[in-house]
Amino acid sequence: MAAKAPLIALRGNQGISMVEGTPPCAPNPNFVSDPSSTCRVMAFSLDGSLFSWCNGECVNIINTLTGVLVHQLPKTKTACLSFSPRGNYLSTWEPFTTSKDNPNGSKNLEIWDIKSGQAIVAFYQKKRDTWQPRWTDDEEVCARSVSNEVHCFHGGDFSNIASKLRLQGVGSFEISHGKAPYTIAAYVPGTKGAPSAVRLFQHPDFDNPGSVLANKSFFKADKVDIKWNKKGTSALVLTSVEVDASGASYYGEQTLHCVNTSGESSMVQLGKKGPIYDVAWSPTLQEFCVVYGYMPAKATLYNHRCDAVFDFGTGPRNEIHYNPHGNILCLTGFGNLRGWMEFWSRKDLKMISKPQASDTTYFEWSPDGEHILTATTAPRLREGNGFKIWHYTGALKYQTDVKELWQATWQPCPEGVFKEKPVTLKAQATQESKPSGAYVPPHLRGAGAKKPAIKIHEDELPQNLKKAQENESKAAAKNRKKREAKARSKQEEENQPTSQVVENAPLSPSAPAAAVSGDNEKKIRNLKKKLRQIEELKTQQKAGKQLEVNQLEKLKNEDALLKEIKALEIGS
């Protein structure tokens, strides 16, 4: 029996609802919609079995299969919430506030036990950017940052800090994926002329000098974004400075580095100048993709050693999205771009389709690895709110308008529920528009106006198409030269009358003027061509040019050629 399509949760000014993930996307009968217009946040557990949201009165947790309410938590101001990897814990965060009666404020980060519905620990966490606790995939370690330290709790015991990473000025950190031993990548901002740094520490012996697995320094890094690969062996570090000192980029300045647990680090060499828009690891392979450079942006695939594997060329794109199976890669251009989506087969690196989803503010792969959810949401865009479901071949399966949509997301599914299917390269109907051509200034527009032949931006072809075009160009040039040589030869023969050949190389007056057969005619034509070459050599010799040995040998063959022509003409 095929796996059932996952649900889609919707949040907007009309509350929270849940619909089936297959057209016609009917409301899920097991979920009772919440009509509250103050629903600030919602989230699924990573296996999709639980769903939670805050409606301004409480935090609700339900079982998605039955729709049964699991718990109601008395948290009215929750602005952020997230489940632990295995769904055993729920973290909630409220904005930190103080009052006259409570000048120190209250603990605003809480971790709840899903089974009992009780809060097991609470912390002070003022910054929203770093509110979320970090978990290992097996939930054996939970870590959070405090001033100059990272505190680690083991085995769900929050009554005791099991290990501490003491690091002066630590700004942010990420725990590696995969099995133990775990690695923590920590970022330390630079101060007083000292460079910023990202260091890898092996958990839990942080005080042991040998626990520092790698150390990478950066002189230009106001902030960093750290992304671990699936195995937890390498981390990509995207560094950013808010202002480009050269003034060349509106986006500031970015660099990308790869650091691994063996202590090696390297800077990713990019093939075009400009900002780095997005970086993503493959969920199944030891490779990553980068979109970078001034528009039209370039996209390149790299292996774990930072060697370029494939060049996707350039285009209007700024995001990267691998499907859950890693066999399809989608390059998209949203935001201030026109919404093109390029779907590529990872196995043979061929483009599958290129549909257009204009005004898209959100993109997400379905857990089945075949369908995509795109949404237009507020407050980014107030008009045209709604969502669409696409197939990766470019077919638009479903679309609907929502009066004011804030969020839309697929229900996650456990790994292995949906099996990987062969990729279909035959693209279906897409919403691709005709090329707009080069920009034409207003004063040159009109029926009789001469249009410029220069394009403002010339896209580079993908690597495979570029090679095919080069090979085709070489073959076309070779064939063109052959055709031109054949045409010249024919033209020379037509312009050279037989009487001239006879005059240059007199035959016997008594030679019969019989009709020449087809085969003999071709032979005679070739022999006369050789006679013409001999005549040219004679002319050069008379002009004083010293002939080479092979050219002198040709002169000696003149009599033999004349006799052969005569014999062929008589024989015909």
Coordinates of C-alpha atoms in Angstrom, one line a residue:
M1 CA 0.0 0.0 0.0
A2 CA 1.4 3.4 -1.0
A3 CA 2.2 5.9 1.7
K4 CA -0.5 8.5 2.3
A5 CA 0.5 12.0 1.2
P6 CA 1.5 14.3 4.1
L7 CA -0.8 17.1 5.4
I8 CA -0.3 20.8 4.9
A9 CA -0.7 23.1 7.9
L10 CA -1.8 26.7 7.3
R11 CA -1.6 29.7 9.6
G12 CA -3.1 33.2 8.9
N13 CA -5.5 35.8 10.1
Q14 CA -8.3 33.3 10.0
G15 CA -6.5 31.0 12.4
I16 CA -4.8 27.6 11.9
S17 CA -6.2 24.8 9.6
M18 CA -4.8 21.6 8.2
V19 CA -5.6 20.2 4.7
E20 CA -4.8 17.0 2.8
G21 CA -1.6 17.3 0.8
T22 CA -3.1 15.9 -2.4
P23 CA -5.6 17.8 -4.7
P24 CA -8.2 19.0 -4.1
C25 CA -6.6 19.6 -0.7
A26 CA -9.7 19.1 1.3
P27 CA -9.7 20.0 5.1
N28 CA -8.3 17.2 7.3
P29 CA -11.3 15.7 9.1
N30 CA -9.3 14.8 12.2
F31 CA -8.1 18.4 12.9
V32 CA -10.5 20.9 14.4
S33 CA -9.4 24.3 13.0
D34 CA -8.5 27.1 15.5
P35 CA -10.1 30.3 14.3
S36 CA -8.0 32.6 16.6
S37 CA -6.4 35.5 14.7
T38 CA -3.6 35.6 17.2
C39 CA -1.9 32.3 16.4
R40 CA 1.8 33.4 16.5
V41 CA 3.6 30.2 15.9
M42 CA 3.1 26.5 14.9
A43 CA 5.4 23.5 14.4
F44 CA 5.4 19.8 13.6
S45 CA 7.6 17.2 15.3
L46 CA 10.3 15.9 13.0
D47 CA 8.4 12.6 12.4
G48 CA 5.1 14.5 11.9
S49 CA 3.3 12.6 14.6
L50 CA 2.8 15.7 16.8
F51 CA 1.6 19.3 16.0
S52 CA 1.8 22.3 18.3
W53 CA 0.7 25.9 18.1
C54 CA 0.0 28.9 20.3
N55 CA -3.2 30.9 19.9
G56 CA -2.6 33.6 22.5
E57 CA -4.4 31.6 25.2
C58 CA -2.3 28.4 25.5
V59 CA 0.0 26.1 23.6
N60 CA -1.8 23.1 22.2
I61 CA -0.2 19.8 21.3
I62 CA -2.2 17.2 19.2
N63 CA -1.7 13.8 17.7
T64 CA -1.8 14.3 13.9
L65 CA -3.0 10.8 13.2
T66 CA -6.1 11.0 15.4
G67 CA -6.4 14.8 16.0
V68 CA -6.7 14.1 19.8
L69 CA -5.4 16.8 22.1
V70 CA -2.3 15.6 23.9
H71 CA -1.6 18.6 26.2
Q72 CA -2.5 22.2 26.7
L73 CA 0.3 24.2 28.2
P74 CA -0.5 27.5 30.1
K75 CA 1.8 29.7 27.9
T76 CA 0.0 32.7 26.5
K77 CA 2.9 34.7 25.0
T78 CA 4.8 32.0 23.3
A79 CA 6.5 33.4 20.2
C80 CA 8.8 30.4 19.3
L81 CA 8.5 26.7 19.8
S82 CA 10.3 23.6 18.6
F83 CA 10.3 19.8 19.2
S84 CA 13.4 17.8 20.0
P85 CA 14.6 15.4 17.2
R86 CA 12.7 12.4 18.5
G87 CA 9.7 14.4 19.7
N88 CA 10.1 13.7 23.5
Y89 CA 10.5 17.4 24.4
L90 CA 9.0 20.7 23.4
S91 CA 10.9 24.0 23.8
T92 CA 8.9 27.2 24.2
W93 CA 10.2 30.8 24.2
E94 CA 8.6 34.1 25.2
P95 CA 10.0 37.6 24.7
F96 CA 12.0 38.6 27.7
T97 CA 10.4 41.4 29.6
T98 CA 10.9 43.3 32.9
S99 CA 8.5 45.3 35.0
K100 CA 8.5 47.5 38.0
D101 CA 7.3 44.6 40.1
N102 CA 9.8 42.2 38.5
P103 CA 12.9 44.2 37.4
N104 CA 14.9 41.1 36.8
G105 CA 12.3 39.5 34.6
S106 CA 11.2 35.9 34.5
K107 CA 12.7 32.8 33.0
N108 CA 11.3 32.8 29.4
L109 CA 12.8 29.6 27.9
E110 CA 11.2 26.3 29.0
I111 CA 11.6 22.7 28.1
W112 CA 8.5 20.5 28.5
D113 CA 8.3 16.7 28.7
I114 CA 5.7 15.5 26.1
K115 CA 4.7 12.4 28.1
S116 CA 3.8 14.2 31.3
G117 CA 3.1 17.7 29.9
Q118 CA 5.2 19.2 32.7
A119 CA 7.9 21.8 32.4
I120 CA 11.2 20.1 33.4
V121 CA 13.5 23.2 33.3
A122 CA 13.4 26.9 32.7
F123 CA 16.1 29.4 31.7
Y124 CA 16.7 33.1 31.1
Q125 CA 17.2 33.6 27.4
K126 CA 17.1 37.2 26.3
K127 CA 18.2 37.0 22.6
R128 CA 15.7 35.6 20.1
D129 CA 18.4 34.7 17.6
T130 CA 20.0 32.1 20.0
W131 CA 16.9 31.0 21.9
Q132 CA 16.6 27.4 20.6
P133 CA 18.5 24.6 22.4
R134 CA 20.6 22.4 20.3
W135 CA 20.1 18.6 20.4
T136 CA 22.0 15.6 19.1
D137 CA 20.0 13.4 16.7
D138 CA 19.5 10.8 19.4
E139 CA 18.6 13.4 22.1
E140 CA 21.4 12.2 24.3
V141 CA 22.8 15.7 24.5
C142 CA 21.0 19.1 24.8
A143 CA 23.1 22.3 24.8
R144 CA 22.5 26.0 25.2
S145 CA 24.7 29.0 25.2
V146 CA 25.2 31.4 28.1
S147 CA 27.8 34.1 28.7
N148 CA 31.2 32.8 27.6
E149 CA 30.0 29.1 28.0
V150 CA 28.1 26.3 26.3
H151 CA 26.2 24.1 28.8
C152 CA 25.5 20.5 27.9
F153 CA 22.9 18.3 29.6
H154 CA 23.0 14.5 29.2
G155 CA 20.2 11.9 29.0
G156 CA 17.3 14.3 29.6
D157 CA 18.7 15.2 33.1
F158 CA 18.4 19.0 33.3
S159 CA 19.1 19.2 37.0
N160 CA 22.9 19.0 36.4
I161 CA 25.2 20.5 33.8
A162 CA 27.1 17.5 32.6
S163 CA 29.8 19.4 30.7
K164 CA 30.8 23.0 30.0
L165 CA 32.6 24.5 27.0
R166 CA 34.3 27.6 28.3
L167 CA 35.0 30.0 25.5
Q168 CA 35.4 33.7 26.0
G169 CA 32.9 35.7 23.9
V170 CA 31.3 32.6 22.3
G171 CA 28.6 33.9 20.0
S172 CA 26.8 30.9 18.5
F173 CA 27.4 27.1 18.1
E174 CA 26.1 24.1 16.3
I175 CA 26.2 20.4 17.3
S176 CA 27.1 17.9 14.6
H177 CA 24.7 15.3 13.2
G178 CA 25.2 11.6 13.3
K179 CA 26.3 9.3 16.1
A180 CA 28.7 9.8 19.0
P181 CA 31.3 11.2 19.5
Y182 CA 29.6 14.5 18.8
T183 CA 31.4 17.7 17.7
I184 CA 30.5 21.2 18.6
A185 CA 31.4 24.0 16.2
A186 CA 31.6 27.3 18.1
Y187 CA 31.9 30.9 16.8
V188 CA 33.9 33.5 18.6
P189 CA 33.7 37.1 17.3
G190 CA 36.9 39.0 16.9
T191 CA 37.7 41.9 19.3
K192 CA 40.3 44.7 19.5
G193 CA 41.9 43.8 16.2
A194 CA 41.9 40.0 16.8
P195 CA 40.4 37.8 14.2
S196 CA 37.1 36.0 14.5
A197 CA 37.3 32.2 14.7
V198 CA 35.3 29.0 14.4
R199 CA 36.6 26.1 16.4
L200 CA 35.6 22.4 16.5
F201 CA 35.5 20.7 19.9
Q202 CA 35.0 17.0 20.6
H203 CA 32.3 16.4 23.2
P204 CA 32.5 16.1 26.2
D205 CA 36.2 16.5 27.2
F206 CA 36.3 20.3 26.5
D207 CA 39.0 21.0 29.0
N208 CA 41.4 18.5 27.3
P209 CA 43.7 20.3 24.9
G210 CA 43.2 17.4 22.4
S211 CA 39.5 18.2 22.3
V212 CA 40.1 21.1 19.8
L213 CA 39.8 19.3 16.5
A214 CA 40.1 22.3 14.2
N215 CA 40.5 26.1 14.4
K216 CA 39.8 28.5 11.5
S217 CA 40.3 32.3 11.8
F218 CA 38.7 35.0 9.8
F219 CA 39.5 38.7 9.7
K220 CA 36.3 39.6 8.0
A221 CA 33.4 38.1 9.9
D222 CA 30.7 40.1 11.7
K223 CA 28.6 37.0 11.8
V224 CA 28.8 33.3 10.6
D225 CA 26.4 30.6 9.6
I226 CA 27.5 27.1 10.4
K227 CA 26.0 24.1 8.5
W228 CA 27.0 20.5 9.3
N229 CA 26.8 17.7 6.8
K230 CA 24.7 14.6 7.4
K231 CA 27.5 12.5 8.7
G232 CA 28.8 15.2 11.1
T233 CA 32.3 15.1 9.6
S234 CA 32.5 18.5 7.9
A235 CA 31.0 21.9 8.5
L236 CA 30.5 24.8 6.0
V237 CA 31.2 28.2 7.6
L238 CA 29.7 31.2 5.7
T239 CA 31.2 34.4 7.1
S240 CA 29.6 37.8 6.4
V241 CA 30.5 41.4 7.0
E242 CA 27.7 43.9 6.9
V243 CA 29.5 46.5 4.8
D244 CA 31.8 45.9 1.9
A245 CA 34.8 48.2 2.4
S246 CA 35.3 48.4 -1.3
G247 CA 31.8 49.6 -1.9
A248 CA 31.3 47.1 -4.6
S249 CA 28.5 45.1 -3.0
Y250 CA 25.2 46.1 -1.5
Y251 CA 25.2 42.8 0.4
G252 CA 28.4 43.3 2.2
E253 CA 31.1 40.7 1.8
Q254 CA 30.9 36.9 2.2
T255 CA 33.4 34.1 2.2
L256 CA 32.8 30.3 2.4
H257 CA 35.1 27.8 4.2
C258 CA 34.9 24.1 4.9
V259 CA 36.2 22.8 8.2
N260 CA 36.3 19.1 9.1
T261 CA 36.9 17.0 12.2
S262 CA 40.3 15.8 11.0
G263 CA 41.6 19.3 11.4
E264 CA 41.7 20.3 7.8
S265 CA 40.1 23.5 6.5
S266 CA 40.0 25.2 3.2
M267 CA 38.4 28.2 1.5
V268 CA 35.9 27.4 -1.2
Q269 CA 37.1 28.9 -4.5
L270 CA 34.2 30.6 -6.3
G271 CA 34.1 31.2 -10.0
K272 CA 32.5 34.6 -9.9
K273 CA 32.7 37.8 -7.8
G274 CA 29.7 38.9 -5.7
P275 CA 27.6 37.9 -2.8
I276 CA 26.9 34.3 -1.6
Y277 CA 23.2 33.8 -1.6
D278 CA 22.8 30.3 -0.4
V279 CA 24.7 27.1 0.6
A280 CA 23.3 23.6 1.0
W281 CA 24.6 20.1 1.8
S282 CA 23.2 17.1 -0.1
P283 CA 21.2 15.0 2.3
T284 CA 22.7 11.8 0.9
L285 CA 26.0 12.6 -0.7
Q286 CA 29.3 14.2 0.5
E287 CA 28.8 17.3 -1.6
F288 CA 27.3 20.8 -1.4
C289 CA 26.0 23.4 -3.7
V290 CA 26.6 27.2 -3.7
V291 CA 24.7 30.0 -5.4
Y292 CA 26.9 33.1 -5.7
G293 CA 28.0 36.1 -7.8
Y294 CA 26.4 39.2 -9.1
M295 CA 23.2 38.6 -11.0
P296 CA 22.8 36.5 -13.1
A297 CA 24.1 34.3 -10.3
K298 CA 26.3 31.2 -10.8
A299 CA 25.6 27.8 -9.2
T300 CA 28.3 25.2 -8.6
L301 CA 28.4 21.8 -7.1
Y302 CA 31.4 20.9 -4.9
N303 CA 32.6 17.6 -3.3
H304 CA 33.7 17.4 0.3
R305 CA 37.3 18.4 -0.6
C306 CA 35.9 21.7 -2.1
D307 CA 36.7 20.6 -5.7
A308 CA 34.2 21.9 -8.2
V309 CA 32.2 18.9 -9.6
F310 CA 29.7 20.6 -11.9
D311 CA 28.9 24.2 -13.1
F312 CA 25.2 24.9 -13.5
G313 CA 26.0 28.1 -15.4
T314 CA 24.3 31.4 -14.5
G315 CA 20.7 32.5 -14.1
P316 CA 18.2 34.4 -11.9
R317 CA 18.5 32.3 -8.7
N318 CA 19.3 32.8 -5.0
E319 CA 18.2 29.6 -3.2
I320 CA 19.1 25.9 -3.2
H321 CA 16.7 23.1 -2.3
Y322 CA 17.6 19.4 -2.3
N323 CA 14.7 17.0 -2.1
P324 CA 14.7 14.5 0.8
H325 CA 16.2 11.7 -1.3
G326 CA 19.0 13.9 -2.7
N327 CA 18.3 12.8 -6.2
I328 CA 16.8 16.1 -7.4
L329 CA 18.2 19.6 -6.8
C330 CA 16.2 22.7 -7.3
L331 CA 17.7 26.2 -7.9
T332 CA 15.2 28.9 -7.3
G333 CA 15.0 32.7 -7.8
F334 CA 12.5 34.3 -5.3
G335 CA 12.2 37.6 -3.5
N336 CA 13.1 40.3 -6.0
L337 CA 13.5 37.8 -8.8
R338 CA 10.8 36.4 -11.0
G339 CA 10.3 33.0 -9.4
W340 CA 12.0 30.6 -11.8
M341 CA 12.6 27.1 -10.5
E342 CA 15.2 24.9 -12.1
F343 CA 14.8 21.2 -11.3
W344 CA 18.0 19.1 -12.0
S345 CA 18.5 15.4 -11.9
R346 CA 21.5 14.7 -9.6
K347 CA 22.4 11.4 -11.2
D348 CA 23.1 12.7 -14.7
L349 CA 23.0 16.4 -14.0
K350 CA 20.4 17.2 -16.6
M351 CA 17.7 19.9 -16.2
I352 CA 14.3 18.3 -15.8
S353 CA 12.0 21.4 -16.0
K354 CA 12.0 25.1 -15.4
P355 CA 8.5 26.3 -14.3
Q356 CA 7.8 29.8 -12.9
A357 CA 6.2 30.5 -9.5
S358 CA 5.9 34.3 -9.5
D359 CA 5.6 36.1 -6.1
T360 CA 6.7 33.1 -4.1
T361 CA 8.0 33.8 -0.6
Y362 CA 8.3 30.2 0.6
F363 CA 9.4 26.9 -1.0
E364 CA 9.4 23.4 0.6
W365 CA 9.8 19.9 -0.8
S366 CA 7.2 17.3 0.2
P367 CA 8.6 14.3 2.1
D368 CA 7.8 12.2 -0.9
G369 CA 10.6 13.9 -2.8
E370 CA 8.3 14.5 -5.9
H371 CA 6.0 17.4 -5.0
I372 CA 6.7 21.0 -3.9
L373 CA 4.8 23.5 -1.9
T374 CA 5.2 27.2 -2.9
A375 CA 3.4 30.0 -1.0
T376 CA 2.9 33.7 -1.2
T377 CA 2.6 35.0 2.4
A378 CA 2.2 38.1 4.4
P379 CA 3.7 40.4 5.6
R380 CA 6.2 40.0 2.8
L381 CA 3.4 40.3 0.2
R382 CA -0.1 41.5 1.1
E383 CA -1.7 40.7 -2.3
G384 CA -2.2 37.3 -4.0
N385 CA -1.7 35.2 -0.8
G386 CA -2.1 31.5 -1.2
F387 CA -0.3 28.3 -1.9
K388 CA 0.4 26.0 -4.9
I389 CA 1.5 22.3 -5.2
W390 CA 3.8 21.4 -8.1
H391 CA 5.3 18.3 -9.5
Y392 CA 9.1 18.4 -10.2
T393 CA 8.4 17.9 -13.9
G394 CA 6.9 21.3 -14.0
A395 CA 3.2 20.5 -13.7
L396 CA 1.1 22.7 -11.5
K397 CA -1.1 20.3 -9.6
Y398 CA -3.1 22.6 -7.4
Q399 CA -3.5 26.3 -6.4
T400 CA -5.7 28.2 -4.1
D401 CA -6.0 31.7 -2.7
V402 CA -6.0 32.5 1.0
K403 CA -7.2 35.9 2.2
E404 CA -4.1 36.5 4.5
L405 CA -1.7 33.7 4.8
W406 CA 1.2 33.9 7.2
Q407 CA 2.7 30.4 7.0
A408 CA 2.3 27.1 5.1
T409 CA 4.3 23.9 5.7
W410 CA 4.3 20.2 5.0
Q411 CA 3.9 17.6 7.7
P412 CA 7.3 15.8 8.0
C413 CA 7.5 12.0 7.7
P414 CA 10.0 9.5 9.2
E415 CA 12.9 8.6 6.9
G416 CA 12.0 5.6 4.7
V417 CA 8.2 6.1 4.5
F418 CA 8.5 7.3 0.9
K419 CA 10.8 5.3 -1.3
E420 CA 13.0 7.0 -3.9
K421 CA 11.6 6.7 -7.4
P422 CA 13.4 7.0 -10.7
V423 CA 13.6 10.6 -12.0
T424 CA 11.4 11.4 -15.0
L425 CA 13.4 13.6 -17.4
K426 CA 10.5 14.3 -19.7
A427 CA 9.2 17.6 -18.5
Q428 CA 5.5 18.3 -18.5
A429 CA 3.9 21.7 -19.2
T430 CA 5.6 24.6 -17.5
Q431 CA 4.7 28.2 -17.1
E432 CA 7.8 29.5 -18.8
S433 CA 7.5 32.8 -20.5
K434 CA 9.2 33.9 -23.7
P435 CA 12.6 35.6 -23.3
S436 CA 12.2 39.4 -23.0
G437 CA 15.3 40.1 -25.1
A438 CA 17.7 43.0 -24.7
Y439 CA 16.7 46.2 -22.9
V440 CA 15.7 48.9 -25.4
P441 CA 15.8 52.5 -24.2
P442 CA 12.5 54.5 -24.7
H443 CA 13.9 56.7 -27.4
L444 CA 14.8 53.6 -29.5
R445 CA 11.4 51.9 -29.2
G446 CA 8.9 51.9 -32.0
A447 CA 8.2 50.1 -35.3
G448 CA 11.0 51.8 -37.3
A449 CA 13.5 52.2 -34.5
K450 CA 16.8 50.4 -34.7
K451 CA 17.2 48.0 -31.8
P452 CA 20.5 47.4 -30.1
A453 CA 22.1 44.0 -30.6
I454 CA 23.8 44.0 -27.2
K455 CA 22.4 42.1 -24.2
I456 CA 22.8 43.7 -20.8
H457 CA 23.3 40.3 -19.1
E458 CA 24.5 37.2 -21.0
D459 CA 23.8 34.0 -19.2
E460 CA 26.5 31.3 -19.1
L461 CA 25.3 27.8 -20.1
P462 CA 25.6 24.8 -17.8
Q463 CA 28.8 22.8 -18.0
N464 CA 27.3 19.9 -20.0
L465 CA 25.5 22.2 -22.5
K466 CA 28.6 24.3 -22.9
K467 CA 30.7 21.3 -23.8
A468 CA 28.0 20.0 -26.2
Q469 CA 27.8 23.5 -27.8
E470 CA 31.6 23.6 -28.2
N471 CA 31.7 20.1 -29.7
E472 CA 28.9 21.1 -32.0
S473 CA 30.6 24.3 -33.0
K474 CA 33.8 22.4 -33.8
A475 CA 32.0 19.9 -35.9
A476 CA 30.0 22.6 -37.7
A477 CA 33.2 24.6 -38.4
K478 CA 34.8 21.5 -39.8
N479 CA 31.8 20.6 -42.0
R480 CA 31.7 24.3 -43.2
K481 CA 35.3 24.2 -44.3
K482 CA 34.7 20.9 -46.2
R483 CA 31.7 22.5 -48.0
E484 CA 33.7 25.6 -48.8
A485 CA 36.6 23.6 -50.2
K486 CA 34.3 21.5 -52.3
A487 CA 32.5 24.5 -53.6
R488 CA 35.8 26.2 -54.5
S489 CA 37.1 23.1 -56.3
K490 CA 33.9 22.9 -58.3
Q491 CA 34.0 26.6 -59.1
E492 CA 37.6 26.3 -60.3
E493 CA 36.7 23.4 -62.6
E494 CA 33.7 25.3 -64.0
N495 CA 35.8 28.4 -64.6
Q496 CA 38.6 26.4 -66.3
P497 CA 37.6 25.5 -69.9
T498 CA 38.8 22.3 -71.5
S499 CA 40.4 24.3 -74.4
Q500 CA 42.7 26.0 -71.8
V501 CA 43.9 22.7 -70.6
V502 CA 44.5 21.6 -74.1
E503 CA 46.4 24.8 -74.8
N504 CA 48.5 24.4 -71.7
A505 CA 49.0 20.7 -72.3
P506 CA 48.5 20.1 -76.1
L507 CA 47.0 16.8 -77.0
S508 CA 47.3 15.1 -80.4
P509 CA 45.2 17.0 -83.0
S510 CA 43.7 13.7 -84.1
A511 CA 42.4 12.9 -80.6
P512 CA 38.7 12.0 -81.0
A513 CA 36.1 14.2 -79.4
A514 CA 34.1 11.2 -78.2
A515 CA 31.6 11.4 -75.3
V516 CA 33.3 10.7 -72.0
S517 CA 31.7 8.1 -69.7
G518 CA 30.8 9.0 -66.1
D519 CA 33.7 7.1 -64.4
N520 CA 36.3 8.3 -67.0
E521 CA 35.1 11.8 -66.7
K522 CA 35.8 11.9 -63.0
K523 CA 39.3 10.5 -63.5
I524 CA 40.0 12.9 -66.3
R525 CA 38.9 15.8 -64.1
N526 CA 41.3 14.7 -61.4
L527 CA 44.2 14.4 -63.9
K528 CA 43.5 17.8 -65.4
K529 CA 43.6 19.2 -61.9
K530 CA 47.1 17.8 -61.5
L531 CA 48.1 19.3 -64.8
R532 CA 46.9 22.7 -63.6
Q533 CA 49.0 22.4 -60.5
I534 CA 52.0 21.5 -62.8
E535 CA 51.3 24.7 -64.9
E536 CA 51.3 26.8 -61.7
L537 CA 54.7 25.3 -60.6
K538 CA 56.1 26.1 -64.1
T539 CA 55.0 29.7 -63.8
Q540 CA 56.6 29.9 -60.3
Q541 CA 59.8 28.3 -61.7
K542 CA 60.0 30.9 -64.5
A543 CA 59.5 33.7 -62.0
G544 CA 62.7 32.5 -60.2
K545 CA 61.2 30.6 -57.4
Q546 CA 63.3 27.6 -56.3
L547 CA 61.0 24.5 -56.2
E548 CA 61.2 21.8 -53.6
V549 CA 62.1 18.2 -54.5
N550 CA 58.6 16.9 -54.4
Q551 CA 57.4 19.8 -56.6
L552 CA 60.2 18.9 -59.2
E553 CA 59.0 15.3 -59.2
K554 CA 55.5 16.5 -60.1
L555 CA 56.9 18.3 -63.2
K556 CA 58.4 15.1 -64.4
N557 CA 54.9 13.4 -64.4
E558 CA 53.5 15.8 -66.9
D559 CA 54.0 13.6 -70.0
A560 CA 52.6 10.6 -68.2
L561 CA 49.5 12.5 -67.2
L562 CA 48.9 13.7 -70.8
K563 CA 49.1 10.1 -72.1
E564 CA 46.7 8.9 -69.4
I565 CA 44.2 11.6 -70.3
K566 CA 44.4 10.8 -74.0
A567 CA 43.9 7.1 -73.3
L568 CA 40.9 7.7 -71.2
E569 CA 39.3 10.0 -73.8
I570 CA 39.9 7.4 -76.6
G571 CA 38.6 4.6 -74.4
S572 CA 35.4 6.4 -73.7

